[in-house]
PDB file of C-alpha atoms in Angstrom:
ATOM      1  CA  MET H  34      -2.393  36.111  44.603  1.00 64.00           C
ATOM      2  CA  ARG H  35      -0.144  33.418  43.301  1.00 69.00           C
ATOM      3  CA  MET H  36      -3.150  31.224  41.922  1.00 71.00           C
ATOM      4  CA  THR H  37      -4.262  34.410  40.169  1.00 76.00           C
ATOM      5  CA  SER H  38      -0.713  35.013  38.589  1.00 73.00           C
ATOM      6  CA  SER H  39      -0.588  31.170  37.463  1.00 71.00           C
ATOM      7  CA  LEU H  40      -4.151  31.561  35.787  1.00 68.00           C
ATOM      8  CA  ILE H  41      -2.969  34.630  34.061  1.00 76.00           C
ATOM      9  CA  PHE H  42       0.096  33.054  32.763  1.00 73.00           C
ATOM     10  CA  ALA H  43      -1.745  30.039  31.536  1.00 71.00           C
ATOM     11  CA  LEU H  44      -4.168  32.161  29.689  1.00 68.00           C
ATOM     12  CA  LEU H  45      -1.362  34.157  27.961  1.00 67.00           C
ATOM     13  CA  THR H  46       0.489  31.125  27.244  1.00 75.00           C
ATOM     14  CA  LEU H  47      -2.947  29.832  25.264  1.00 67.00           C
ATOM     15  CA  ILE H  48      -3.510  33.050  23.516  1.00 71.00           C
ATOM     16  CA  VAL H  49       0.146  33.267  22.339  1.00 66.00           C
ATOM     17  CA  SER H  50       0.265  29.543  20.994  1.00 68.00           C
ATOM     18  CA  ALA H  51      -2.871  29.972  19.170  1.00 64.00           C
ATOM     19  CA  GLY H  52      -1.376  32.950  17.400  1.00 62.00           C
ATOM     20  CA  PHE H  53       1.168  30.909  15.779  1.00 62.00           C
ATOM     21  CA  THR H  54       0.483  29.266  12.333  1.00 56.00           C
ATOM     22  CA  GLY H  55      -0.273  25.796  12.561  1.00 58.00           C
ATOM     23  CA  CYS H  56      -2.114  26.111  15.803  1.00 53.00           C
ATOM     24  CA  GLY H  57      -5.313  27.285  14.396  1.00 54.00           C
ATOM     25  CA  ASN H  58      -8.081  25.581  12.526  1.00 59.00           C
ATOM     26  CA  HIS H  59      -6.277  25.488   9.007  1.00 61.00           C
ATOM     27  CA  ALA H  60      -7.193  22.845   6.438  1.00 64.00           C
ATOM     28  CA  VAL H  61      -4.682  20.010   6.105  1.00 61.00           C
ATOM     29  CA  GLU H  62      -2.988  19.645   2.775  1.00 67.00           C
ATOM     30  CA  PHE H  63      -1.215  16.464   1.861  1.00 59.00           C
ATOM     31  CA  ASP H  64       1.733  16.280  -0.522  1.00 60.00           C
ATOM     32  CA  LYS H  65       0.585  15.372  -4.018  1.00 58.00           C
ATOM     33  CA  ASP H  66       3.624  13.373  -4.692  1.00 55.00           C
ATOM     34  CA  ALA H  67       2.498  10.879  -1.827  1.00 61.00           C
ATOM     35  CA  GLU H  68      -0.413   9.918  -3.932  1.00 74.00           C
ATOM     36  CA  HIS H  69      -0.123   6.500  -5.519  1.00 81.00           C
ATOM     37  CA  ASN H  70       1.056   6.613  -9.091  1.00 89.00           C
ATOM     38  CA  PRO H  71       1.720   3.537 -11.560  1.00 92.00           C
ATOM     39  CA  GLU H  72       5.505   3.951 -11.155  1.00 93.00           C
ATOM     40  CA  SER H  73       5.443   3.924  -7.290  1.00 92.00           C
ATOM     41  CA  LEU H  74       2.928   0.947  -7.463  1.00 93.00           C
ATOM     42  CA  ALA H  75       5.336  -0.950  -9.442  1.00 93.00           C
ATOM     43  CA  GLN H  76       8.162  -0.228  -7.293  1.00 94.00           C
ATOM     44  CA  GLU H  77       6.202  -1.309  -4.206  1.00 93.00           C
ATOM     45  CA  PHE H  78       4.979  -4.284  -5.961  1.00 92.00           C
ATOM     46  CA  LEU H  79       8.673  -5.483  -6.831  1.00 92.00           C
ATOM     47  CA  PHE H  80       9.762  -5.032  -3.414  1.00 91.00           C
ATOM     48  CA  ARG H  81       7.399  -7.063  -1.892  1.00 91.00           C
ATOM     49  CA  TYR H  82       7.442  -9.530  -4.656  1.00 90.00           C
ATOM     50  CA  LYS H  83      11.131 -10.222  -3.780  1.00 87.00           C
ATOM     51  CA  ALA H  84      10.367 -10.775  -0.339  1.00 84.00           C
ATOM     52  CA  LEU H  85       7.824 -13.422  -0.911  1.00 84.00           C
ATOM     53  CA  PRO H  86       8.783 -16.751   0.732  1.00 78.00           C
ATOM     54  CA  ASP H  87       9.026 -18.783  -2.379  1.00 75.00           C
ATOM     55  CA  ARG H  88      11.264 -16.341  -3.831  1.00 74.00           C
ATOM     56  CA  ALA H  89      13.709 -16.247  -0.815  1.00 67.00           C
ATOM     57  CA  SER H  90      17.375 -16.730  -1.433  1.00 69.00           C
ATOM     58  CA  THR H  91      19.501 -19.724  -0.346  1.00 74.00           C
ATOM     59  CA  LYS H  92      20.711 -17.725   2.656  1.00 75.00           C
ATOM     60  CA  GLN H  93      17.121 -16.608   3.558  1.00 71.00           C
ATOM     61  CA  LYS H  94      15.965 -20.270   3.285  1.00 71.00           C
ATOM     62  CA  ALA H  95      18.558 -21.400   5.392  1.00 78.00           C
ATOM     63  CA  GLN H  96      17.546 -18.579   8.174  1.00 77.00           C
ATOM     64  CA  ILE H  97      14.070 -19.878   8.018  1.00 74.00           C
ATOM     65  CA  ALA H  98      14.917 -23.465   8.284  1.00 77.00           C
ATOM     66  CA  ALA H  99      17.188 -22.585  11.443  1.00 81.00           C
ATOM     67  CA  ARG H 100      14.422 -20.505  12.865  1.00 81.00           C
ATOM     68  CA  GLU H 101      11.648 -23.419  12.384  1.00 78.00           C
ATOM     69  CA  LYS H 102      14.345 -25.840  13.768  1.00 80.00           C
ATOM     70  CA  ALA H 103      14.657 -23.979  17.091  1.00 81.00           C
ATOM     71  CA  GLU H 104      10.980 -23.363  17.237  1.00 77.00           C
ATOM     72  CA  ALA H 105      10.336 -27.117  16.773  1.00 77.00           C
ATOM     73  CA  ALA H 106      13.098 -27.806  19.727  1.00 76.00           C
ATOM     74  CA  VAL H 107      10.687 -25.839  22.140  1.00 76.00           C
ATOM     75  CA  PRO H 108       8.296 -28.200  23.785  1.00 67.00           C
ATOM     76  CA  ASP H 109       4.608 -28.041  23.034  1.00 60.00           C
ATOM     77  CA  ALA H 110       2.016 -26.558  25.587  1.00 56.00           C
ATOM     78  CA  VAL H 111      -0.239 -29.725  25.283  1.00 57.00           C
ATOM     79  CA  ASP H 112      -0.207 -30.593  28.953  1.00 56.00           C
ATOM     80  CA  GLN H 113      -0.621 -27.037  30.340  1.00 58.00           C
ATOM     81  CA  THR H 114      -3.720 -25.495  31.038  1.00 60.00           C
ATOM     82  CA  LYS H 115      -4.965 -22.412  29.211  1.00 59.00           C
ATOM     83  CA  SER H 116      -3.941 -20.055  32.329  1.00 60.00           C
ATOM     84  CA  GLU H 117      -0.388 -21.711  32.289  1.00 58.00           C
ATOM     85  CA  ARG H 118       0.148 -20.973  28.656  1.00 58.00           C
ATOM     86  CA  GLY H 119      -0.989 -17.498  28.815  1.00 59.00           C
ATOM     87  CA  ALA H 120      -2.487 -15.603  25.923  1.00 59.00           C
ATOM     88  CA  THR H 121      -2.623 -17.018  22.525  1.00 57.00           C
ATOM     89  CA  THR H 122      -0.878 -15.216  19.931  1.00 61.00           C
ATOM     90  CA  LYS H 123      -2.112 -13.938  16.510  1.00 59.00           C
ATOM     91  CA  LYS H 124      -1.300 -16.408  13.889  1.00 61.00           C
ATOM     92  CA  VAL H 125       0.698 -14.804  10.917  1.00 58.00           C
ATOM     93  CA  THR H 126      -0.374 -15.442   7.535  1.00 69.00           C
ATOM     94  CA  VAL H 127       2.414 -16.112   4.908  1.00 68.00           C
ATOM     95  CA  PRO H 128       2.325 -13.634   2.079  1.00 78.00           C
ATOM     96  CA  THR H 129       1.597 -14.878  -1.292  1.00 86.00           C
ATOM     97  CA  LEU H 130       1.645 -13.435  -5.050  1.00 87.00           C
ATOM     98  CA  ASP H 131      -2.203 -14.089  -5.116  1.00 90.00           C
ATOM     99  CA  GLY H 132      -2.556 -11.827  -1.835  1.00 90.00           C
ATOM    100  CA  LEU H 133       0.051  -9.258  -3.283  1.00 91.00           C
ATOM    101  CA  LEU H 134      -1.775  -9.022  -6.529  1.00 92.00           C
ATOM    102  CA  THR H 135      -5.187  -8.587  -4.674  1.00 92.00           C
ATOM    103  CA  GLU H 136      -3.715  -5.610  -2.797  1.00 92.00           C
ATOM    104  CA  THR H 137      -2.340  -4.035  -5.734  1.00 91.00           C
ATOM    105  CA  GLU H 138      -5.616  -4.295  -7.760  1.00 92.00           C
ATOM    106  CA  GLY H 139      -7.131  -2.275  -4.970  1.00 90.00           C
ATOM    107  CA  ARG H 140      -4.475   0.406  -5.241  1.00 91.00           C
ATOM    108  CA  VAL H 141      -4.340   0.537  -8.977  1.00 91.00           C
ATOM    109  CA  ALA H 142      -8.355   1.423  -8.818  1.00 89.00           C
ATOM    110  CA  GLY H 143      -7.240   4.291  -6.412  1.00 88.00           C
ATOM    111  CA  VAL H 144      -4.684   5.986  -8.898  1.00 88.00           C
ATOM    112  CA  PRO H 145      -5.928   9.429  -9.344  1.00 88.00           C
ATOM    113  CA  GLY H 146      -6.516  10.828 -12.991  1.00 88.00           C
ATOM    114  CA  MET H 147      -6.329   7.266 -14.616  1.00 89.00           C
ATOM    115  CA  SER H 148      -8.639   4.738 -15.292  1.00 91.00           C
ATOM    116  CA  ARG H 149      -8.178   1.329 -13.565  1.00 91.00           C
ATOM    117  CA  THR H 150      -7.379  -0.399 -17.072  1.00 92.00           C
ATOM    118  CA  GLU H 151      -4.837   2.608 -17.980  1.00 93.00           C
ATOM    119  CA  ALA H 152      -3.146   2.371 -14.504  1.00 92.00           C
ATOM    120  CA  GLY H 153      -2.794  -1.418 -14.402  1.00 92.00           C
ATOM    121  CA  SER H 154      -1.469  -1.320 -18.116  1.00 93.00           C
ATOM    122  CA  LYS H 155       1.275   1.166 -16.993  1.00 94.00           C
ATOM    123  CA  VAL H 156       2.160  -0.977 -13.672  1.00 93.00           C
ATOM    124  CA  VAL H 157       2.406  -4.327 -15.849  1.00 93.00           C
ATOM    125  CA  GLU H 158       4.581  -2.406 -18.536  1.00 94.00           C
ATOM    126  CA  ILE H 159       6.925  -1.361 -15.943  1.00 94.00           C
ATOM    127  CA  LEU H 160       7.171  -4.571 -14.119  1.00 93.00           C
ATOM    128  CA  ALA H 161       7.665  -6.448 -17.436  1.00 94.00           C
ATOM    129  CA  LYS H 162      11.218  -4.820 -17.661  1.00 94.00           C
ATOM    130  CA  GLU H 163      12.155  -6.283 -14.535  1.00 92.00           C
ATOM    131  CA  PRO H 164      14.194  -9.554 -14.844  1.00 91.00           C
ATOM    132  CA  ALA H 165      13.465 -10.668 -11.243  1.00 89.00           C
ATOM    133  CA  ILE H 166       9.825 -11.524 -12.085  1.00 91.00           C
ATOM    134  CA  THR H 167       9.618 -15.159 -13.682  1.00 90.00           C
ATOM    135  CA  PRO H 168       7.574 -15.366 -17.019  1.00 92.00           C
ATOM    136  CA  ASP H 169       4.735 -17.271 -15.324  1.00 92.00           C
ATOM    137  CA  ASP H 170       4.194 -14.528 -12.737  1.00 92.00           C
ATOM    138  CA  LEU H 171       4.338 -11.881 -15.222  1.00 92.00           C
ATOM    139  CA  GLN H 172       1.646 -13.715 -17.120  1.00 94.00           C
ATOM    140  CA  LEU H 173      -0.573 -13.849 -13.974  1.00 93.00           C
ATOM    141  CA  ILE H 174       0.335 -10.176 -13.198  1.00 92.00           C
ATOM    142  CA  ARG H 175      -0.841  -9.057 -16.906  1.00 93.00           C
ATOM    143  CA  GLU H 176      -4.073 -11.293 -16.278  1.00 92.00           C
ATOM    144  CA  ARG H 177      -4.855  -9.580 -13.113  1.00 91.00           C
ATOM    145  CA  LEU H 178      -3.698  -6.114 -13.291  1.00 88.00           C
ATOM    146  CA  ALA H 179      -4.190  -5.134 -17.263  1.00 82.00           C
ATOM    147  CA  GLN H 180      -7.803  -6.062 -17.427  1.00 78.00           C
TER     148      GLN H 180
END
């Protein structure tokens, strides 16, 4: 009897929950504002550009130097066997302007409703107004994105 009532309760719970909206087999709709557009790409590029290591502020450079000094003080694991060292960690690559441009080129090509050249030119136009970007870097950005 107890088993039957539990089974009936579970079945009713499933039926009721399937009746609510969002629980059925509805098509997933994405927000159109979440798609890439030249303005959002330029904003993301600028944010990541300012975070590049060679554009770090004096304070950030001091923090990096202090971290590297602390890591250098830790003895190397040359004399240890592999099992004593533990699992090797993944090497982190340092972000570069070239890598950032490569990623942005791919995203510019995927802007809906615009050609790659048109979207790239719009991104370059927005970035040209930013004083944080050096003239040499801006020239490289123009060459890579507005072609």
